[in-house]
Short mmCIF file of N, CA and C in Angstrom, two decimals:
data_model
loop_
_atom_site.label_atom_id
_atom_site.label_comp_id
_atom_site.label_asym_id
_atom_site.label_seq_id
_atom_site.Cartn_x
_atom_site.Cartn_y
_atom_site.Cartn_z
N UNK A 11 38.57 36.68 154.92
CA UNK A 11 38.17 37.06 156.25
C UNK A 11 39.40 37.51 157.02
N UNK A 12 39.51 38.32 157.71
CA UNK A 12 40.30 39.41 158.94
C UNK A 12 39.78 40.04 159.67
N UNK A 13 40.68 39.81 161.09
CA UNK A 13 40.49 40.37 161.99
C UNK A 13 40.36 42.05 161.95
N UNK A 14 41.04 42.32 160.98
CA UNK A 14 41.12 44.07 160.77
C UNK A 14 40.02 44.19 159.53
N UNK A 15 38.95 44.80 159.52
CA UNK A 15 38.17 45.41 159.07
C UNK A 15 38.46 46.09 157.51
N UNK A 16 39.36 47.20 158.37
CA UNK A 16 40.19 48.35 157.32
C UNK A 16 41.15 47.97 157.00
N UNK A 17 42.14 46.50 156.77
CA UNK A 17 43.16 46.43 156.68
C UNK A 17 43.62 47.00 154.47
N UNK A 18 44.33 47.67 154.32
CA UNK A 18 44.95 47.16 152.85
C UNK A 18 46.15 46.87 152.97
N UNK A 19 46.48 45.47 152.11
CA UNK A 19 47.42 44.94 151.49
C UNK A 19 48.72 45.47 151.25
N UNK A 20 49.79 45.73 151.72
CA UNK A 20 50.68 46.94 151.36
C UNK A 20 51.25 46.20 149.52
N UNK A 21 51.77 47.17 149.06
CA UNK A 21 52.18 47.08 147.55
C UNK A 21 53.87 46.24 147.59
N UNK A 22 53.83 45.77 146.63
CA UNK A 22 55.33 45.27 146.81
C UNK A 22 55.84 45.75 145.40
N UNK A 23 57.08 46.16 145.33
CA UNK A 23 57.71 46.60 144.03
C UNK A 23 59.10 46.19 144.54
N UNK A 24 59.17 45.82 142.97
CA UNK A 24 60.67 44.99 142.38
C UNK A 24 61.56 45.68 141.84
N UNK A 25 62.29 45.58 142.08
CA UNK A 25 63.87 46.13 141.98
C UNK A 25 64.44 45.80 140.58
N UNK A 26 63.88 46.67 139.43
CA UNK A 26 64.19 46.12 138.35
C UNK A 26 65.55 46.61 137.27
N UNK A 27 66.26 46.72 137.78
CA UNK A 27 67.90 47.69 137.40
C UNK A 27 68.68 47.61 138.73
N UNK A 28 69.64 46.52 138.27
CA UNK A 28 71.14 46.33 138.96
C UNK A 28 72.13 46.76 138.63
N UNK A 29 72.95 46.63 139.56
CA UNK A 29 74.16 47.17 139.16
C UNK A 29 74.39 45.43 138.97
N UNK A 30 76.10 45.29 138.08
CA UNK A 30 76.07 43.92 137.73
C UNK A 30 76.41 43.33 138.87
N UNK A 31 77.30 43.45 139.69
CA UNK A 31 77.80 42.85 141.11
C UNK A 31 76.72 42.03 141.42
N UNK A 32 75.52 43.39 141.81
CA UNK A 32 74.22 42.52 142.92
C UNK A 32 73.45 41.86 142.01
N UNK A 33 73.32 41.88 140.26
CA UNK A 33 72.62 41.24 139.29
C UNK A 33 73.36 39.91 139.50
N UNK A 34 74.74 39.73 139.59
CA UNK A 34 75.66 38.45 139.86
C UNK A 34 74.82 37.59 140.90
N UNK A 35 75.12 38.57 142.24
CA UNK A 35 75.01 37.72 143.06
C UNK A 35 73.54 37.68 143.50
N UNK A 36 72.68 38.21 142.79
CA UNK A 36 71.15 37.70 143.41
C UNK A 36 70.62 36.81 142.07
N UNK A 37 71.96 36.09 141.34
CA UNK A 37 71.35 34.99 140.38
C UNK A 37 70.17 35.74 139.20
N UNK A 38 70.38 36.79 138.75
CA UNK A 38 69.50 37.50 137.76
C UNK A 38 70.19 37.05 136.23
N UNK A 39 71.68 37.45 136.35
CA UNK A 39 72.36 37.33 135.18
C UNK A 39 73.58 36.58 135.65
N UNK A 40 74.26 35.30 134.49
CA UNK A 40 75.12 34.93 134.68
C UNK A 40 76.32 35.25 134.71
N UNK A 41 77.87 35.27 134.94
CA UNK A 41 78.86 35.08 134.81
C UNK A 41 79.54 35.02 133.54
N UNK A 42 80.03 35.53 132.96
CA UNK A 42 80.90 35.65 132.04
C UNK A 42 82.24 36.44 131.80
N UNK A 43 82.94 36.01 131.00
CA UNK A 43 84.37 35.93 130.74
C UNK A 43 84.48 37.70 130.28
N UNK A 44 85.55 37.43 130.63
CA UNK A 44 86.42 39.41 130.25
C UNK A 44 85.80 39.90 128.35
N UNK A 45 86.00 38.64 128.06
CA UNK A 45 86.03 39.05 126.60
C UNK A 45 84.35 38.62 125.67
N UNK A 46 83.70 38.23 127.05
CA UNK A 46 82.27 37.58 126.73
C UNK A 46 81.22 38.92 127.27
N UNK A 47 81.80 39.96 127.88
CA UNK A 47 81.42 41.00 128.56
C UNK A 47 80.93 41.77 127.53
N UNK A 48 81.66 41.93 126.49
CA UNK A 48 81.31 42.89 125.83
C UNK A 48 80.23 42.64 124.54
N UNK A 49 79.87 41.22 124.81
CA UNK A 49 79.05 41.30 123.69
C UNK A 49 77.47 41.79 124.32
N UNK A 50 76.69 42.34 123.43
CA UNK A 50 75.40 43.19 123.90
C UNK A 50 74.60 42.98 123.43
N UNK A 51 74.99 41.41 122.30
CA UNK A 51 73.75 40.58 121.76
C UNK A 51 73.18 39.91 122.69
N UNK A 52 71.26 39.83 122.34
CA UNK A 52 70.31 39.36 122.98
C UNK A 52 71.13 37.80 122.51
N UNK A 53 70.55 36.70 123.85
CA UNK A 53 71.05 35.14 123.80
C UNK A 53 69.75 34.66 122.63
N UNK A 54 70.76 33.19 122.26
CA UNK A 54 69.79 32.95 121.22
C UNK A 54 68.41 32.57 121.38
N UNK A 55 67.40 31.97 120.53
CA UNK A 55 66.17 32.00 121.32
C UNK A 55 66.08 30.71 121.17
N UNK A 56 65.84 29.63 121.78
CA UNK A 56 65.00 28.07 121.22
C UNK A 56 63.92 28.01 121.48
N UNK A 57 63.49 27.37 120.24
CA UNK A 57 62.18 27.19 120.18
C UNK A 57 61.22 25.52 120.00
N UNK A 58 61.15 24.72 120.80
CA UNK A 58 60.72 24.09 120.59
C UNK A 58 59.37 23.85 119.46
N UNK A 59 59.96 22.38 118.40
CA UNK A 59 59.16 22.23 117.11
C UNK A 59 58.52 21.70 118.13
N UNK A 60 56.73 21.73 117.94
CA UNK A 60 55.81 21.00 118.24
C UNK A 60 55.34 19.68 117.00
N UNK A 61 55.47 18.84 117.08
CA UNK A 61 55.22 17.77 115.93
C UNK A 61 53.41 17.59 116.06
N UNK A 62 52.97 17.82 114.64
CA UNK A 62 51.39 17.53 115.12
C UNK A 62 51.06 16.35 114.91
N UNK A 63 50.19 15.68 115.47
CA UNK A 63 49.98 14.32 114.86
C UNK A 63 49.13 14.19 113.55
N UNK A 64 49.59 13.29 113.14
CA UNK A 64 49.16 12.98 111.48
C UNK A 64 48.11 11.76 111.35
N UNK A 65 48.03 11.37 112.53
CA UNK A 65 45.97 10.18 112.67
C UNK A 65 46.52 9.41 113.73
N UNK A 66 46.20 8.47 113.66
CA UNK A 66 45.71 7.32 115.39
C UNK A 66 46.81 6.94 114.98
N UNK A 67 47.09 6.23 115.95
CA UNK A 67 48.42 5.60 115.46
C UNK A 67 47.71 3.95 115.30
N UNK A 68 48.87 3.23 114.91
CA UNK A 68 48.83 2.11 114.34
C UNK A 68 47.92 0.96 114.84
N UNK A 69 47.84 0.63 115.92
CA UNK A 69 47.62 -0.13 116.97
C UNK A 69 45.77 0.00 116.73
N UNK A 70 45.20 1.48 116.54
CA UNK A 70 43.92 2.05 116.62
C UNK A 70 43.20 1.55 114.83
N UNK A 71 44.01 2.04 114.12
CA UNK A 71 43.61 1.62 112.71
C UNK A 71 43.33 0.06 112.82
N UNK A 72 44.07 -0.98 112.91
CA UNK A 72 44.50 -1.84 112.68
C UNK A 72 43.17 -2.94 113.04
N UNK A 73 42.59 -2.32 114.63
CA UNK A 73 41.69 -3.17 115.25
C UNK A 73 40.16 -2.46 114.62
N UNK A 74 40.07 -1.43 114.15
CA UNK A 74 39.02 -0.92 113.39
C UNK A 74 38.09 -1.72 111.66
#
């Protein structure tokens, strides 16, 4: 509900290509060393193992 009838939503668009300075300082990309600059490898990836469970646990069997 609004008071304006005809109102639309204006669009918002993101600023997606920095220069590194303002990538620094608006916290996009971190800080690194003279000689850490030049590497142009993607960072590594982690992946959290999910462990599945393997039955009830102990406590559940036991009173069954």
């Amino acid at each position: 509900a609004s008071v304006y009838e005809s109102y639309d939503v204006p669009k918002v668009y993101y600023k997606l290509q920095h220069c590194v300075g303002c990538a620094i300082h608006g916290r996009i990309v971190r800080v690194r060393s003279r000689v850490n600059r030049r590497n142009r490898a993607p960072p590594p990836r982690f992946r959290q193992e999910f462990k599945k469970p393997t039955g009830a646990p102990a406590a559940v069997k036991a009173s069954a």
